[in-house]
Amino acid sequence: MSGSAFHEFKIHYSETENFAVGDSVTSDFISAGGHLWIVHCYPRGMLEDDLEHVSINLELLSPCSTINTIFQVFLLGKDGVPSFSHEQKSVDVFSTEACIGGWDQFLERSVIESIYLSNGWVTFPCNIIVLGADTIAVPPSNIGRDFGLLLDGKVGMDVSLIVKGETIQAHRAILAARSPV
């Protein structure tokens, strides 16, 4: 099933000053494409290498086989206007084996604190798009049979060759593709 959801993930950033690496703030439950999701924000990063960055992850909570998604996160400026300067977008395949996607180093903390922090709050608008199963049925490849029907039939023949007094109908595109002349 396909579908999407938009969620404004607001974090009281100043209350995360004493967070350790790996501590997170979690969004409310988000329903998109018939599945349940949550967003995790790690203000001090997920791992020691991420300490100077904010990490953001999308987690699938619903059991599933395979789900193709597009996950987009951007920020609201101090004036409340969306800013796409530091937007991140990922295309992920979620399954029971891989139920988390996102970024270990979404954005440097110093950038968030100087540009996006407003009265102690930072807002990460998140867009989750769940792509359904392939919507275009792809027919099996029968190109040999199809070319045979094309050559046997007279439809679309646009060239006449006269060889030893006999007229032979042909397709200009096939002659061009197959002839060195």
PDB file of C-alpha atoms in Angstrom:
ATOM      1  CA  MET A   1       0.000   0.000   0.000  1.00  0.00           C
ATOM      2  CA  SER A   2       1.326   3.443  -0.827  1.00  0.00           C
ATOM      3  CA  GLY A   3       0.771   6.629   1.126  1.00  0.00           C
ATOM      4  CA  SER A   4       2.549   9.419   2.889  1.00  0.00           C
ATOM      5  CA  ALA A   5       2.633  11.386   6.114  1.00  0.00           C
ATOM      6  CA  PHE A   6       4.025  14.740   7.149  1.00  0.00           C
ATOM      7  CA  HIS A   7       5.114  15.256  10.743  1.00  0.00           C
ATOM      8  CA  GLU A   8       6.530  18.352  12.453  1.00  0.00           C
ATOM      9  CA  PHE A   9       9.011  16.924  14.938  1.00  0.00           C
ATOM     10  CA  LYS A  10       9.568  19.659  17.557  1.00  0.00           C
ATOM     11  CA  ILE A  11      12.339  19.198  20.090  1.00  0.00           C
ATOM     12  CA  HIS A  12      13.001  21.289  23.156  1.00  0.00           C
ATOM     13  CA  TYR A  13      16.666  21.367  22.198  1.00  0.00           C
ATOM     14  CA  SER A  14      17.889  23.253  25.247  1.00  0.00           C
ATOM     15  CA  GLU A  15      16.622  20.402  27.449  1.00  0.00           C
ATOM     16  CA  THR A  16      18.997  18.020  25.657  1.00  0.00           C
ATOM     17  CA  GLU A  17      22.173  19.800  26.871  1.00  0.00           C
ATOM     18  CA  ASN A  18      23.014  16.987  29.271  1.00  0.00           C
ATOM     19  CA  PHE A  19      22.217  14.181  26.845  1.00  0.00           C
ATOM     20  CA  ALA A  20      24.958  11.634  26.276  1.00  0.00           C
ATOM     21  CA  VAL A  21      25.912  10.180  22.929  1.00  0.00           C
ATOM     22  CA  GLY A  22      23.171   7.705  22.014  1.00  0.00           C
ATOM     23  CA  ASP A  23      20.396   9.405  24.004  1.00  0.00           C
ATOM     24  CA  SER A  24      17.415  10.235  21.838  1.00  0.00           C
ATOM     25  CA  VAL A  25      14.170  12.134  21.662  1.00  0.00           C
ATOM     26  CA  THR A  26      11.406  10.167  19.955  1.00  0.00           C
ATOM     27  CA  SER A  27       8.514  11.514  17.900  1.00  0.00           C
ATOM     28  CA  ASP A  28       4.890  10.569  18.281  1.00  0.00           C
ATOM     29  CA  PHE A  29       3.731   7.548  16.304  1.00  0.00           C
ATOM     30  CA  ILE A  30       3.316   8.330  12.616  1.00  0.00           C
ATOM     31  CA  SER A  31       1.015   6.382  10.297  1.00  0.00           C
ATOM     32  CA  ALA A  32       2.059   6.312   6.638  1.00  0.00           C
ATOM     33  CA  GLY A  33       1.224   3.845   3.898  1.00  0.00           C
ATOM     34  CA  GLY A  34      -0.605   1.532   6.283  1.00  0.00           C
ATOM     35  CA  HIS A  35       2.449   1.213   8.554  1.00  0.00           C
ATOM     36  CA  LEU A  36       3.478   2.656  11.898  1.00  0.00           C
ATOM     37  CA  TRP A  37       6.707   4.698  12.166  1.00  0.00           C
ATOM     38  CA  ILE A  38       8.643   6.820  14.667  1.00  0.00           C
ATOM     39  CA  VAL A  39      11.482   9.294  14.216  1.00  0.00           C
ATOM     40  CA  HIS A  40      14.446   9.343  16.597  1.00  0.00           C
ATOM     41  CA  CYS A  41      16.622  12.423  17.065  1.00  0.00           C
ATOM     42  CA  TYR A  42      19.996  12.022  18.773  1.00  0.00           C
ATOM     43  CA  PRO A  43      21.081  15.580  19.681  1.00  0.00           C
ATOM     44  CA  ARG A  44      24.607  14.379  20.589  1.00  0.00           C
ATOM     45  CA  GLY A  45      24.819  11.771  17.829  1.00  0.00           C
ATOM     46  CA  MET A  46      24.330   8.025  17.897  1.00  0.00           C
ATOM     47  CA  LEU A  47      28.012   7.055  18.177  1.00  0.00           C
ATOM     48  CA  GLU A  48      31.167   8.700  19.556  1.00  0.00           C
ATOM     49  CA  ASP A  49      32.211   9.614  15.985  1.00  0.00           C
ATOM     50  CA  ASP A  50      28.917  11.530  15.610  1.00  0.00           C
ATOM     51  CA  LEU A  51      29.358  13.671  18.742  1.00  0.00           C
ATOM     52  CA  GLU A  52      29.400  16.993  16.862  1.00  0.00           C
ATOM     53  CA  HIS A  53      26.349  16.068  14.777  1.00  0.00           C
ATOM     54  CA  VAL A  54      22.653  15.509  15.270  1.00  0.00           C
ATOM     55  CA  SER A  55      21.576  12.052  14.101  1.00  0.00           C
ATOM     56  CA  ILE A  56      18.060  11.396  12.786  1.00  0.00           C
ATOM     57  CA  ASN A  57      16.574   7.998  12.117  1.00  0.00           C
ATOM     58  CA  LEU A  58      13.258   6.677  10.863  1.00  0.00           C
ATOM     59  CA  GLU A  59      12.136   3.396  12.418  1.00  0.00           C
ATOM     60  CA  LEU A  60       9.485   1.070  11.048  1.00  0.00           C
ATOM     61  CA  LEU A  61       7.411  -0.430  13.860  1.00  0.00           C
ATOM     62  CA  SER A  62       4.984  -2.526  11.786  1.00  0.00           C
ATOM     63  CA  PRO A  63       5.927  -6.042  10.728  1.00  0.00           C
ATOM     64  CA  CYS A  64       6.401  -6.216   6.971  1.00  0.00           C
ATOM     65  CA  SER A  65       8.140  -8.025   4.162  1.00  0.00           C
ATOM     66  CA  THR A  66       9.592  -5.161   2.100  1.00  0.00           C
ATOM     67  CA  ILE A  67       8.661  -1.478   1.965  1.00  0.00           C
ATOM     68  CA  ASN A  68      10.229   1.119  -0.332  1.00  0.00           C
ATOM     69  CA  THR A  69      10.269   4.592   1.185  1.00  0.00           C
ATOM     70  CA  ILE A  70      11.437   8.123   0.668  1.00  0.00           C
ATOM     71  CA  PHE A  71      12.302   9.909   3.917  1.00  0.00           C
ATOM     72  CA  GLN A  72      12.801  13.688   3.790  1.00  0.00           C
ATOM     73  CA  VAL A  73      13.810  15.942   6.670  1.00  0.00           C
ATOM     74  CA  PHE A  74      14.443  19.683   6.623  1.00  0.00           C
ATOM     75  CA  LEU A  75      14.344  22.402   9.278  1.00  0.00           C
ATOM     76  CA  LEU A  76      12.281  25.442  10.163  1.00  0.00           C
ATOM     77  CA  GLY A  77      14.280  28.654  10.461  1.00  0.00           C
ATOM     78  CA  LYS A  78      14.096  30.925  13.485  1.00  0.00           C
ATOM     79  CA  ASP A  79      11.326  32.810  11.685  1.00  0.00           C
ATOM     80  CA  GLY A  80       9.272  29.608  11.290  1.00  0.00           C
ATOM     81  CA  VAL A  81       9.847  29.501   7.530  1.00  0.00           C
ATOM     82  CA  PRO A  82      10.924  26.139   6.046  1.00  0.00           C
ATOM     83  CA  SER A  83      14.585  26.017   5.070  1.00  0.00           C
ATOM     84  CA  PHE A  84      15.774  23.500   2.519  1.00  0.00           C
ATOM     85  CA  SER A  85      19.427  24.556   2.814  1.00  0.00           C
ATOM     86  CA  HIS A  86      20.203  21.542   4.967  1.00  0.00           C
ATOM     87  CA  GLU A  87      17.502  19.196   3.694  1.00  0.00           C
ATOM     88  CA  GLN A  88      18.286  15.487   3.604  1.00  0.00           C
ATOM     89  CA  LYS A  89      16.404  12.909   1.579  1.00  0.00           C
ATOM     90  CA  SER A  90      16.946   9.164   1.452  1.00  0.00           C
ATOM     91  CA  VAL A  91      15.425   6.303  -0.443  1.00  0.00           C
ATOM     92  CA  ASP A  92      15.393   3.185   1.716  1.00  0.00           C
ATOM     93  CA  VAL A  93      14.053  -0.336   1.635  1.00  0.00           C
ATOM     94  CA  PHE A  94      12.645  -1.366   5.012  1.00  0.00           C
ATOM     95  CA  SER A  95      12.049  -4.978   6.011  1.00  0.00           C
ATOM     96  CA  THR A  96      11.993  -7.124   9.124  1.00  0.00           C
ATOM     97  CA  GLU A  97      15.807  -7.344   8.835  1.00  0.00           C
ATOM     98  CA  ALA A  98      16.364  -3.614   8.161  1.00  0.00           C
ATOM     99  CA  CYS A  99      13.807  -1.520  10.017  1.00  0.00           C
ATOM    100  CA  ILE A 100      15.846   1.682  10.563  1.00  0.00           C
ATOM    101  CA  GLY A 101      17.022   4.290   8.066  1.00  0.00           C
ATOM    102  CA  GLY A 102      18.253   7.855   8.202  1.00  0.00           C
ATOM    103  CA  TRP A 103      21.464   9.692   8.940  1.00  0.00           C
ATOM    104  CA  ASP A 104      24.117   9.217  11.625  1.00  0.00           C
ATOM    105  CA  GLN A 105      25.402  12.712  10.828  1.00  0.00           C
ATOM    106  CA  PHE A 106      22.321  14.658   9.746  1.00  0.00           C
ATOM    107  CA  LEU A 107      23.756  18.108  10.488  1.00  0.00           C
ATOM    108  CA  GLU A 108      26.405  19.668  12.705  1.00  0.00           C
ATOM    109  CA  ARG A 109      25.069  20.759  16.077  1.00  0.00           C
ATOM    110  CA  SER A 110      26.752  24.170  15.717  1.00  0.00           C
ATOM    111  CA  VAL A 111      24.745  24.864  12.534  1.00  0.00           C
ATOM    112  CA  ILE A 112      21.465  23.902  14.192  1.00  0.00           C
ATOM    113  CA  GLU A 113      22.244  26.025  17.248  1.00  0.00           C
ATOM    114  CA  SER A 114      23.242  29.110  15.231  1.00  0.00           C
ATOM    115  CA  ILE A 115      20.628  29.040  12.447  1.00  0.00           C
ATOM    116  CA  TYR A 116      17.617  26.986  13.514  1.00  0.00           C
ATOM    117  CA  LEU A 117      17.298  27.220  17.306  1.00  0.00           C
ATOM    118  CA  SER A 118      14.366  29.434  18.294  1.00  0.00           C
ATOM    119  CA  ASN A 119      13.532  30.043  21.975  1.00  0.00           C
ATOM    120  CA  GLY A 120      15.184  26.731  22.867  1.00  0.00           C
ATOM    121  CA  TRP A 121      13.223  24.774  20.244  1.00  0.00           C
ATOM    122  CA  VAL A 122      14.170  23.258  16.902  1.00  0.00           C
ATOM    123  CA  THR A 123      11.637  21.862  14.426  1.00  0.00           C
ATOM    124  CA  PHE A 124      12.403  19.063  11.980  1.00  0.00           C
ATOM    125  CA  PRO A 125       9.549  18.703   9.474  1.00  0.00           C
ATOM    126  CA  CYS A 126       9.618  15.078   8.300  1.00  0.00           C
ATOM    127  CA  ASN A 127       7.973  13.612   5.232  1.00  0.00           C
ATOM    128  CA  ILE A 128       7.574   9.852   4.878  1.00  0.00           C
ATOM    129  CA  ILE A 129       6.491   8.528   1.494  1.00  0.00           C
ATOM    130  CA  VAL A 130       5.697   4.834   1.262  1.00  0.00           C
ATOM    131  CA  LEU A 131       5.859   3.558  -2.279  1.00  0.00           C
ATOM    132  CA  GLY A 132       3.477   0.756  -3.189  1.00  0.00           C
ATOM    133  CA  ALA A 133       4.311  -2.333  -5.138  1.00  0.00           C
ATOM    134  CA  ASP A 134       5.358  -1.823  -8.742  1.00  0.00           C
ATOM    135  CA  THR A 135       2.367  -0.159 -10.312  1.00  0.00           C
ATOM    136  CA  ILE A 136       3.380  -0.885 -13.895  1.00  0.00           C
ATOM    137  CA  ALA A 137       3.064  -4.494 -14.948  1.00  0.00           C
ATOM    138  CA  VAL A 138       6.143  -5.385 -16.924  1.00  0.00           C
ATOM    139  CA  PRO A 139       5.377  -8.026 -19.565  1.00  0.00           C
ATOM    140  CA  PRO A 140       7.818 -10.870 -20.048  1.00  0.00           C
ATOM    141  CA  SER A 141      10.473 -10.269 -22.662  1.00  0.00           C
ATOM    142  CA  ASN A 142       9.346 -11.895 -25.930  1.00  0.00           C
ATOM    143  CA  ILE A 143      11.417  -9.678 -28.184  1.00  0.00           C
ATOM    144  CA  GLY A 144      12.419 -12.505 -30.520  1.00  0.00           C
ATOM    145  CA  ARG A 145       8.792 -13.492 -31.082  1.00  0.00           C
ATOM    146  CA  ASP A 146       7.765  -9.845 -31.409  1.00  0.00           C
ATOM    147  CA  PHE A 147      10.410  -9.144 -34.065  1.00  0.00           C
ATOM    148  CA  GLY A 148       9.359 -12.287 -35.890  1.00  0.00           C
ATOM    149  CA  LEU A 149       5.758 -11.050 -36.010  1.00  0.00           C
ATOM    150  CA  LEU A 150       6.986  -7.666 -37.194  1.00  0.00           C
ATOM    151  CA  LEU A 151       8.983  -9.170 -40.047  1.00  0.00           C
ATOM    152  CA  ASP A 152       6.265 -11.661 -41.056  1.00  0.00           C
ATOM    153  CA  GLY A 153       3.533  -9.013 -41.114  1.00  0.00           C
ATOM    154  CA  LYS A 154       3.274  -6.177 -43.580  1.00  0.00           C
ATOM    155  CA  VAL A 155       2.305  -3.500 -41.016  1.00  0.00           C
ATOM    156  CA  GLY A 156       4.831  -0.701 -40.698  1.00  0.00           C
ATOM    157  CA  MET A 157       6.973  -1.685 -43.649  1.00  0.00           C
ATOM    158  CA  ASP A 158       8.186   1.552 -45.159  1.00  0.00           C
ATOM    159  CA  VAL A 159      10.874   0.534 -47.683  1.00  0.00           C
ATOM    160  CA  SER A 160      10.654  -1.462 -50.898  1.00  0.00           C
ATOM    161  CA  LEU A 161      13.763  -3.146 -52.290  1.00  0.00           C
ATOM    162  CA  ILE A 162      13.838  -4.535 -55.791  1.00  0.00           C
ATOM    163  CA  VAL A 163      16.232  -7.476 -56.063  1.00  0.00           C
ATOM    164  CA  LYS A 164      16.477  -9.303 -59.431  1.00  0.00           C
ATOM    165  CA  GLY A 165      13.020  -8.036 -60.365  1.00  0.00           C
ATOM    166  CA  GLU A 166      11.397  -9.159 -57.085  1.00  0.00           C
ATOM    167  CA  THR A 167      10.009  -6.494 -54.704  1.00  0.00           C
ATOM    168  CA  ILE A 168      10.871  -7.063 -51.041  1.00  0.00           C
ATOM    169  CA  GLN A 169       9.127  -5.019 -48.343  1.00  0.00           C
ATOM    170  CA  ALA A 170      11.279  -4.018 -45.347  1.00  0.00           C
ATOM    171  CA  HIS A 171      11.455  -1.833 -42.265  1.00  0.00           C
ATOM    172  CA  ARG A 172      13.787   1.140 -42.592  1.00  0.00           C
ATOM    173  CA  ALA A 173      14.747   1.051 -38.871  1.00  0.00           C
ATOM    174  CA  ILE A 174      15.726  -2.622 -39.018  1.00  0.00           C
ATOM    175  CA  LEU A 175      17.766  -2.093 -42.184  1.00  0.00           C
ATOM    176  CA  ALA A 176      19.536   0.873 -40.598  1.00  0.00           C
ATOM    177  CA  ALA A 177      20.300  -1.103 -37.428  1.00  0.00           C
ATOM    178  CA  ARG A 178      21.531  -4.198 -39.236  1.00  0.00           C
ATOM    179  CA  SER A 179      23.286  -2.839 -42.340  1.00  0.00           C
ATOM    180  CA  PRO A 180      26.770  -1.291 -42.371  1.00  0.00           C
ATOM    181  CA  VAL A 181      25.792   0.755 -45.454  1.00  0.00           C
TER     182      VAL A 181
END
